[in-house]
mmCIF file of C-alpha atoms in Angstrom:
data_model
loop_
_atom_site.group_PDB
_atom_site.id
_atom_site.type_symbol
_atom_site.label_atom_id
_atom_site.label_comp_id
_atom_site.label_asym_id
_atom_site.label_seq_id
_atom_site.Cartn_x
_atom_site.Cartn_y
_atom_site.Cartn_z
ATOM 1 C CA MET K 1 -82.861 -79.631 178.147
ATOM 2 C CA SER K 2 -83.074 -79.148 181.924
ATOM 3 C CA ASN K 3 -85.240 -76.429 183.443
ATOM 4 C CA LEU K 4 -82.145 -74.468 184.511
ATOM 5 C CA SER K 5 -80.712 -74.660 180.981
ATOM 6 C CA GLN K 6 -84.013 -73.392 179.594
ATOM 7 C CA LYS K 7 -84.048 -70.465 182.037
ATOM 8 C CA PHE K 8 -80.462 -69.632 181.103
ATOM 9 C CA ARG K 9 -81.409 -69.702 177.412
ATOM 10 C CA GLU K 10 -84.306 -67.310 178.005
ATOM 11 C CA SER K 11 -82.121 -64.923 180.009
ATOM 12 C CA PHE K 12 -79.452 -65.065 177.289
ATOM 13 C CA ILE K 13 -81.950 -64.196 174.548
ATOM 14 C CA SER K 14 -83.272 -61.351 176.695
ATOM 15 C CA TYR K 15 -79.721 -60.053 177.186
ATOM 16 C CA LEU K 16 -78.988 -60.224 173.449
ATOM 17 C CA LYS K 17 -82.084 -58.142 172.718
ATOM 18 C CA ASN K 18 -81.009 -55.453 175.172
ATOM 19 C CA PRO K 19 -77.347 -55.838 176.250
ATOM 20 C CA HIS K 20 -77.321 -52.382 177.866
ATOM 21 C CA SER K 21 -80.180 -53.153 180.264
ATOM 22 C CA ALA K 22 -79.028 -53.558 183.868
ATOM 23 C CA LYS K 23 -81.981 -55.864 184.527
ATOM 24 C CA SER K 24 -81.189 -58.194 181.611
ATOM 25 C CA LYS K 25 -77.510 -58.296 182.652
ATOM 26 C CA GLU K 26 -78.426 -59.142 186.246
ATOM 27 C CA ASN K 27 -80.857 -61.853 185.169
ATOM 28 C CA PHE K 28 -78.341 -63.343 182.727
ATOM 29 C CA MET K 29 -75.606 -63.334 185.375
ATOM 30 C CA SER K 30 -77.913 -64.891 188.003
ATOM 31 C CA TYR K 31 -78.785 -67.906 185.866
ATOM 32 C CA ALA K 32 -75.156 -68.280 184.808
ATOM 33 C CA PHE K 33 -74.145 -68.350 188.467
ATOM 34 C CA ALA K 34 -76.918 -70.866 189.185
ATOM 35 C CA ILE K 35 -75.390 -73.186 186.573
ATOM 36 C CA TYR K 36 -71.961 -72.734 188.178
ATOM 37 C CA GLU K 37 -73.376 -73.589 191.629
ATOM 38 C CA ASP K 38 -75.174 -76.628 190.227
ATOM 39 C CA ALA K 39 -71.944 -77.850 188.615
ATOM 40 C CA VAL K 40 -69.882 -77.378 191.783
ATOM 41 C CA THR K 41 -72.569 -79.043 193.899
ATOM 42 C CA HIS K 42 -72.625 -82.125 191.685
ATOM 43 C CA CYS K 43 -68.935 -82.318 190.751
ATOM 44 C CA GLY K 44 -66.982 -80.555 193.482
ATOM 45 C CA LEU K 45 -64.216 -78.046 192.750
ATOM 46 C CA GLU K 46 -62.207 -80.188 190.338
ATOM 47 C CA PRO K 47 -62.109 -77.970 187.190
ATOM 48 C CA ASP K 48 -62.223 -80.727 184.558
ATOM 49 C CA LYS K 49 -65.353 -82.204 186.100
ATOM 50 C CA TYR K 50 -67.406 -79.095 186.860
ATOM 51 C CA ILE K 51 -66.491 -77.405 183.560
ATOM 52 C CA ASN K 52 -67.636 -80.503 181.665
ATOM 53 C CA HIS K 53 -70.892 -80.432 183.656
ATOM 54 C CA MET K 54 -71.428 -76.752 182.780
ATOM 55 C CA PHE K 55 -70.650 -77.410 179.120
ATOM 56 C CA LYS K 56 -73.347 -80.096 178.940
ATOM 57 C CA MET K 57 -75.887 -77.671 180.400
ATOM 58 C CA ILE K 58 -74.914 -74.665 178.277
ATOM 59 C CA LYS K 59 -74.540 -76.313 174.861
ATOM 60 C CA PRO K 60 -78.255 -77.120 174.359
ATOM 61 C CA ALA K 61 -79.176 -73.723 175.832
ATOM 62 C CA VAL K 62 -77.373 -71.776 173.092
ATOM 63 C CA GLN K 63 -78.318 -74.117 170.247
ATOM 64 C CA GLY K 64 -79.558 -72.157 167.229
ATOM 65 C CA ILE K 65 -78.783 -68.715 168.673
ATOM 66 C CA LYS K 66 -76.700 -66.450 166.443
ATOM 67 C CA ILE K 67 -75.027 -63.198 167.433
ATOM 68 C CA SER K 68 -73.464 -60.363 165.441
ATOM 69 C CA PRO K 69 -69.809 -59.312 165.885
ATOM 70 C CA ASP K 70 -70.993 -56.154 167.660
ATOM 71 C CA ILE K 71 -73.049 -58.102 170.210
ATOM 72 C CA ALA K 72 -70.222 -60.624 170.621
ATOM 73 C CA LYS K 73 -67.922 -57.724 171.458
ATOM 74 C CA LYS K 74 -70.362 -56.463 174.111
ATOM 75 C CA LEU K 75 -70.716 -59.964 175.563
ATOM 76 C CA ASP K 76 -66.939 -60.318 175.764
ATOM 77 C CA GLY K 77 -66.704 -56.961 177.566
ATOM 78 C CA PHE K 78 -69.415 -58.012 180.014
ATOM 79 C CA ILE K 79 -67.559 -61.265 180.766
ATOM 80 C CA ARG K 80 -64.250 -59.451 181.333
ATOM 81 C CA THR K 81 -65.880 -56.937 183.686
ATOM 82 C CA LEU K 82 -67.594 -59.713 185.625
ATOM 83 C CA SER K 83 -64.355 -61.693 186.002
ATOM 84 C CA PHE K 84 -62.764 -58.756 187.858
ATOM 85 C CA SER K 85 -65.856 -58.017 189.936
ATOM 86 C CA ASP K 86 -65.939 -58.311 193.732
ATOM 87 C CA LYS K 87 -69.449 -59.734 193.594
ATOM 88 C CA LYS K 88 -70.121 -63.213 194.866
ATOM 89 C CA GLU K 89 -71.551 -64.051 191.442
ATOM 90 C CA ASN K 90 -68.283 -63.275 189.652
ATOM 91 C CA GLN K 91 -67.713 -67.034 189.232
ATOM 92 C CA ALA K 92 -70.514 -66.884 186.670
ATOM 93 C CA PHE K 93 -67.880 -65.726 184.198
ATOM 94 C CA HIS K 94 -66.842 -69.399 183.807
ATOM 95 C CA VAL K 95 -70.305 -70.156 182.443
ATOM 96 C CA LEU K 96 -70.390 -67.065 180.248
ATOM 97 C CA ASN K 97 -66.947 -67.903 178.847
ATOM 98 C CA ILE K 98 -68.215 -71.299 177.727
ATOM 99 C CA CYS K 99 -71.285 -69.599 176.291
ATOM 100 C CA TYR K 100 -69.127 -67.125 174.353
ATOM 101 C CA ASN K 101 -66.852 -69.859 173.003
ATOM 102 C CA LEU K 102 -69.821 -71.923 171.849
ATOM 103 C CA MET K 103 -71.272 -68.884 170.093
ATOM 104 C CA SER K 104 -67.967 -67.825 168.506
ATOM 105 C CA PRO K 105 -65.690 -70.892 168.201
ATOM 106 C CA LYS K 106 -63.648 -69.546 165.282
ATOM 107 C CA LYS K 107 -63.104 -66.138 166.871
ATOM 108 C CA SER K 108 -62.083 -67.750 170.175
ATOM 109 C CA CYS K 109 -59.687 -70.058 168.327
ATOM 110 C CA LEU K 110 -58.121 -67.185 166.369
ATOM 111 C CA ARG K 111 -57.532 -65.217 169.568
ATOM 112 C CA GLU K 112 -55.944 -68.222 171.266
ATOM 113 C CA VAL K 113 -53.722 -69.051 168.288
ATOM 114 C CA ILE K 114 -52.323 -65.540 167.806
ATOM 115 C CA LYS K 115 -51.836 -65.236 171.573
ATOM 116 C CA ASN K 116 -49.711 -68.394 171.623
ATOM 117 C CA PHE K 117 -47.740 -67.264 168.575
ATOM 118 C CA LEU K 118 -46.940 -63.875 170.128
ATOM 119 C CA ILE K 119 -45.865 -65.441 173.435
ATOM 120 C CA LEU K 120 -43.611 -67.904 171.592
ATOM 121 C CA GLN K 121 -42.184 -65.113 169.425
ATOM 122 C CA ASP K 122 -41.199 -63.211 172.566
ATOM 123 C CA LYS K 123 -39.551 -66.282 174.125
ATOM 124 C CA LEU K 124 -37.660 -67.111 170.938
ATOM 125 C CA GLY K 125 -36.493 -63.499 170.754
ATOM 126 C CA GLN K 126 -35.022 -63.801 174.247
ATOM 127 C CA GLU K 127 -33.482 -67.168 173.380
ATOM 128 C CA GLU K 128 -31.947 -65.750 170.203
ATOM 129 C CA PHE K 129 -30.372 -62.856 172.118
ATOM 130 C CA ILE K 130 -28.831 -65.156 174.733
ATOM 131 C CA VAL K 131 -27.617 -67.839 172.306
ATOM 132 C CA THR K 132 -26.139 -65.321 169.846
ATOM 133 C CA ASN K 133 -24.257 -63.397 172.522
ATOM 134 C CA ARG K 134 -22.968 -66.463 174.342
ATOM 135 C CA ASN K 135 -21.815 -67.990 171.065
ATOM 136 C CA PHE K 136 -20.080 -64.726 170.112
ATOM 137 C CA SER K 137 -18.297 -64.777 173.471
ATOM 138 C CA GLY K 138 -16.941 -68.233 172.704
ATOM 139 C CA SER K 139 -19.183 -70.566 174.703
ATOM 140 C CA PHE K 140 -17.935 -74.169 174.762
ATOM 141 C CA PHE K 141 -21.528 -75.458 174.602
ATOM 142 C CA LEU K 142 -22.823 -73.336 171.702
ATOM 143 C CA SER K 143 -21.966 -73.015 168.016
ATOM 144 C CA ASN K 144 -23.123 -71.198 164.884
ATOM 145 C CA ALA K 145 -25.498 -74.108 164.292
ATOM 146 C CA ASP K 146 -27.344 -73.270 167.519
ATOM 147 C CA VAL K 147 -27.686 -69.652 166.405
ATOM 148 C CA SER K 148 -29.072 -70.812 163.053
ATOM 149 C CA ASN K 149 -31.427 -73.132 164.912
ATOM 150 C CA VAL K 150 -33.157 -70.484 167.008
ATOM 151 C CA ARG K 151 -33.193 -67.936 164.173
ATOM 152 C CA ALA K 152 -34.874 -70.432 161.855
ATOM 153 C CA LYS K 153 -37.574 -71.200 164.413
ATOM 154 C CA LYS K 154 -38.196 -67.517 165.107
ATOM 155 C CA SER K 155 -38.349 -66.842 161.375
ATOM 156 C CA VAL K 156 -41.159 -69.384 160.973
ATOM 157 C CA ILE K 157 -43.168 -67.878 163.843
ATOM 158 C CA ASP K 158 -42.545 -64.316 162.593
ATOM 159 C CA ASP K 159 -43.902 -65.327 159.199
ATOM 160 C CA LEU K 160 -47.054 -66.914 160.657
ATOM 161 C CA ILE K 161 -47.724 -63.899 162.879
ATOM 162 C CA MET K 162 -47.321 -61.576 159.902
ATOM 163 C CA LEU K 163 -49.842 -63.593 157.894
ATOM 164 C CA VAL K 164 -52.466 -63.588 160.651
ATOM 165 C CA SER K 165 -51.993 -59.990 161.806
ATOM 166 C CA ASN K 166 -52.083 -58.580 158.263
ATOM 167 C CA GLU K 167 -55.378 -60.340 157.543
ATOM 168 C CA VAL K 168 -56.868 -59.325 160.902
ATOM 169 C CA PHE K 169 -55.882 -55.669 160.489
ATOM 170 C CA LYS K 170 -57.211 -55.650 156.921
ATOM 171 C CA ALA K 171 -60.644 -56.954 157.955
ATOM 172 C CA SER K 172 -60.938 -54.982 161.215
ATOM 173 C CA LYS K 173 -63.023 -51.815 161.536
ATOM 174 C CA GLU K 174 -61.160 -50.769 164.689
ATOM 175 C CA THR K 175 -59.785 -47.239 164.459
ATOM 176 C CA GLY K 176 -56.085 -46.531 164.768
ATOM 177 C CA GLU K 177 -52.928 -47.947 163.240
ATOM 178 C CA LYS K 178 -53.158 -51.290 161.475
ATOM 179 C CA PHE K 179 -49.832 -52.660 162.675
ATOM 180 C CA PHE K 180 -48.016 -53.512 165.913
ATOM 181 C CA PRO K 181 -46.216 -50.475 167.386
ATOM 182 C CA VAL K 182 -42.504 -51.259 167.703
ATOM 183 C CA SER K 183 -42.483 -50.398 171.414
ATOM 184 C CA PHE K 184 -45.133 -53.010 172.312
ATOM 185 C CA ASP K 185 -44.201 -56.104 174.311
ATOM 186 C CA ALA K 186 -45.964 -59.462 173.874
ATOM 187 C CA LYS K 187 -48.771 -58.665 176.326
ATOM 188 C CA GLN K 188 -49.510 -55.324 174.678
ATOM 189 C CA LYS K 189 -49.493 -56.918 171.218
ATOM 190 C CA ILE K 190 -51.998 -59.539 172.380
ATOM 191 C CA GLN K 191 -54.339 -56.907 173.805
ATOM 192 C CA TYR K 192 -53.933 -54.767 170.686
ATOM 193 C CA ILE K 193 -54.784 -57.453 168.141
ATOM 194 C CA GLU K 194 -57.654 -58.829 170.257
ATOM 195 C CA LYS K 195 -59.382 -55.455 169.913
ATOM 196 C CA HIS K 196 -59.196 -55.866 166.142
ATOM 197 C CA ILE K 197 -60.327 -59.512 166.231
ATOM 198 C CA ASP K 198 -63.411 -58.416 168.195
ATOM 199 C CA TRP K 199 -64.668 -56.634 165.065
ATOM 200 C CA LEU K 200 -64.436 -59.726 162.870
ATOM 201 C CA SER K 201 -67.326 -62.043 162.027
ATOM 202 C CA GLU K 202 -67.144 -65.807 162.489
ATOM 203 C CA LYS K 203 -66.858 -66.153 158.720
ATOM 204 C CA GLU K 204 -63.880 -63.777 158.560
ATOM 205 C CA CYS K 205 -62.161 -65.528 161.478
ATOM 206 C CA GLY K 206 -62.767 -68.883 159.820
ATOM 207 C CA GLN K 207 -61.179 -67.709 156.570
ATOM 208 C CA ILE K 208 -58.089 -66.412 158.388
ATOM 209 C CA LEU K 209 -57.754 -69.703 160.269
ATOM 210 C CA TYR K 210 -58.090 -71.650 157.022
ATOM 211 C CA ASN K 211 -55.379 -69.548 155.348
ATOM 212 C CA LEU K 212 -53.141 -70.057 158.376
ATOM 213 C CA LEU K 213 -53.722 -73.801 158.207
ATOM 214 C CA GLN K 214 -52.574 -73.859 154.574
ATOM 215 C CA LYS K 215 -49.458 -71.936 155.602
ATOM 216 C CA ILE K 216 -48.568 -74.321 158.443
ATOM 217 C CA LYS K 217 -49.102 -77.571 156.524
ATOM 218 C CA PRO K 218 -45.982 -77.305 154.311
ATOM 219 C CA ILE K 219 -43.934 -76.347 157.375
ATOM 220 C CA LEU K 220 -44.958 -79.582 159.071
ATOM 221 C CA SER K 221 -44.249 -81.592 155.931
ATOM 222 C CA ALA K 222 -40.775 -80.031 155.959
ATOM 223 C CA LYS K 223 -39.943 -82.486 158.704
ATOM 224 C CA GLY K 224 -39.476 -84.905 155.867
ATOM 225 C CA ASN K 225 -38.960 -82.415 153.053
ATOM 226 C CA SER K 226 -37.250 -79.398 154.573
ATOM 227 C CA ALA K 227 -36.054 -78.051 151.230
ATOM 228 C CA ASP K 228 -39.595 -76.687 150.774
ATOM 229 C CA ILE K 229 -39.059 -74.192 153.589
ATOM 230 C CA LYS K 230 -37.218 -70.937 153.116
ATOM 231 C CA ASP K 231 -36.731 -68.698 156.120
ATOM 232 C CA HIS K 232 -37.345 -64.977 155.734
ATOM 233 C CA ALA K 233 -35.195 -63.542 158.517
ATOM 234 C CA GLU K 234 -33.325 -60.585 157.071
ATOM 235 C CA TYR K 235 -30.234 -61.337 159.116
ATOM 236 C CA MET K 236 -29.822 -64.913 157.833
ATOM 237 C CA THR K 237 -27.515 -65.434 154.838
ATOM 238 C CA ASP K 238 -28.167 -67.881 152.021
ATOM 239 C CA SER K 239 -25.005 -69.864 152.736
ATOM 240 C CA GLY K 240 -25.667 -72.668 155.167
ATOM 241 C CA LYS K 241 -28.178 -70.952 157.426
ATOM 242 C CA ARG K 242 -31.111 -71.416 155.076
ATOM 243 C CA SER K 243 -30.844 -75.146 155.693
ATOM 244 C CA ALA K 244 -31.129 -74.607 159.448
ATOM 245 C CA LEU K 245 -34.684 -75.886 159.539
ATOM 246 C CA MET K 246 -33.676 -79.134 157.888
ATOM 247 C CA ILE K 247 -30.516 -79.720 159.882
ATOM 248 C CA HIS K 248 -31.312 -78.299 163.286
ATOM 249 C CA SER K 249 -34.691 -76.759 164.059
ATOM 250 C CA PHE K 250 -36.928 -79.746 163.615
ATOM 251 C CA ASN K 251 -34.722 -81.820 165.878
ATOM 252 C CA ASP K 252 -36.436 -79.783 168.591
ATOM 253 C CA LYS K 253 -39.549 -81.901 168.934
ATOM 254 C CA TRP K 254 -41.358 -79.299 171.032
ATOM 255 C CA PHE K 255 -41.412 -76.869 168.084
ATOM 256 C CA PHE K 256 -42.896 -79.424 165.717
ATOM 257 C CA THR K 257 -45.368 -80.504 168.414
ATOM 258 C CA PHE K 258 -46.392 -76.875 169.031
ATOM 259 C CA LEU K 259 -47.286 -76.372 165.361
ATOM 260 C CA ALA K 260 -49.044 -79.747 165.211
ATOM 261 C CA LYS K 261 -51.194 -78.745 168.201
ATOM 262 C CA MET K 262 -52.068 -75.467 166.471
ATOM 263 C CA VAL K 263 -53.206 -77.443 163.418
ATOM 264 C CA LYS K 264 -55.365 -79.715 165.589
ATOM 265 C CA THR K 265 -56.916 -76.725 167.386
ATOM 266 C CA ILE K 266 -57.673 -74.923 164.116
ATOM 267 C CA LYS K 267 -59.183 -78.023 162.504
ATOM 268 C CA GLU K 268 -61.473 -78.537 165.488
ATOM 269 C CA ALA K 269 -62.642 -74.904 165.327
ATOM 270 C CA LEU K 270 -63.295 -75.192 161.584
ATOM 271 C CA GLY K 271 -65.145 -78.475 162.018
ATOM 272 C CA MET K 272 -62.544 -80.359 159.981
ATOM 273 C CA LYS K 273 -61.592 -83.923 160.804
ATOM 274 C CA THR K 274 -58.259 -84.431 162.531
ATOM 275 C CA SER K 275 -55.775 -87.151 161.588
ATOM 276 C CA ALA K 276 -56.931 -89.241 164.552
ATOM 277 C CA GLU K 277 -60.560 -89.058 163.384
ATOM 278 C CA HIS K 278 -59.590 -90.026 159.835
ATOM 279 C CA LEU K 279 -57.571 -92.939 161.245
ATOM 280 C CA LEU K 280 -60.536 -94.093 163.336
ATOM 281 C CA GLU K 281 -62.873 -93.937 160.335
ATOM 282 C CA ASN K 282 -60.408 -95.905 158.216
ATOM 283 C CA SER K 283 -60.088 -98.499 160.988
ATOM 284 C CA VAL K 284 -63.870 -98.879 161.160
ATOM 285 C CA ASP K 285 -64.104 -99.221 157.373
ATOM 286 C CA GLU K 286 -61.382 -101.866 157.319
ATOM 287 C CA ALA K 287 -63.027 -103.723 160.197
ATOM 288 C CA GLU K 288 -66.387 -103.722 158.405
ATOM 289 C CA LYS K 289 -64.767 -105.110 155.279
ATOM 290 C CA ALA K 290 -63.293 -107.889 157.405
ATOM 291 C CA GLU K 291 -66.713 -108.350 159.076
ATOM 292 C CA VAL K 292 -65.324 -107.392 162.479
ATOM 293 C CA THR K 293 -67.427 -105.356 164.919
ATOM 294 C CA LEU K 294 -65.672 -102.594 166.882
ATOM 295 C CA LYS K 295 -67.181 -101.922 170.304
#
């Protein structure tokens, strides 16, 4: 561990002991900014390069440190405040973000997943409105199959959001209503559920992610066995439209790819091996059996 990483670790521990202290905040921010400056000096302003440099410095610095959900919530608030600050050191929030994600990988993953689901739900809602109305008006380019298509996709996303939000609200200690107000748009829903996620422990977030993973898996397998999937949209009839996923929706490769990426992201956060890693291991095993060395 470099000297700067060690200093950052010490300032982080000091901050965790007294997160309300102005002195500990200032010290923590100063060393975070020093890491940012070091990264930019060595790597320039290309994000992929300097972020990777910062990650390598921060990871050993936070090794073995554990934080409670309450402290994680305070750290997140400190990072948000710093990101909107006019101070020169506000770029330190990049370092602190990496620090937070390393300390709470499952919570960060859960927030990112539900955010993407809510954004997609909003877009599919707009698409459904346009497609349904244009088809009703007699568009030459649209048919009932296209309406079934978008409704089936939205139904899947609605179902996944319901699963996640119900479990988050159930575990959260945040005061107030444990559901999304009808008047909320996507941005407001994201902010609302993030407040509830802040109260959750890493263990609780991990369990929700695992349950979500089990829910998504049969949806992905429906690409080859779509009869396993039943949509739950109230406005879809049993006749014909229930087969929309099999006939239409999964022809849209982006939708399948979106869910596959969510699975990959969740598996990485849970420390589970992805398909690519399993394939690599199998390749190595087969090569060893054939007495071939992979370099």
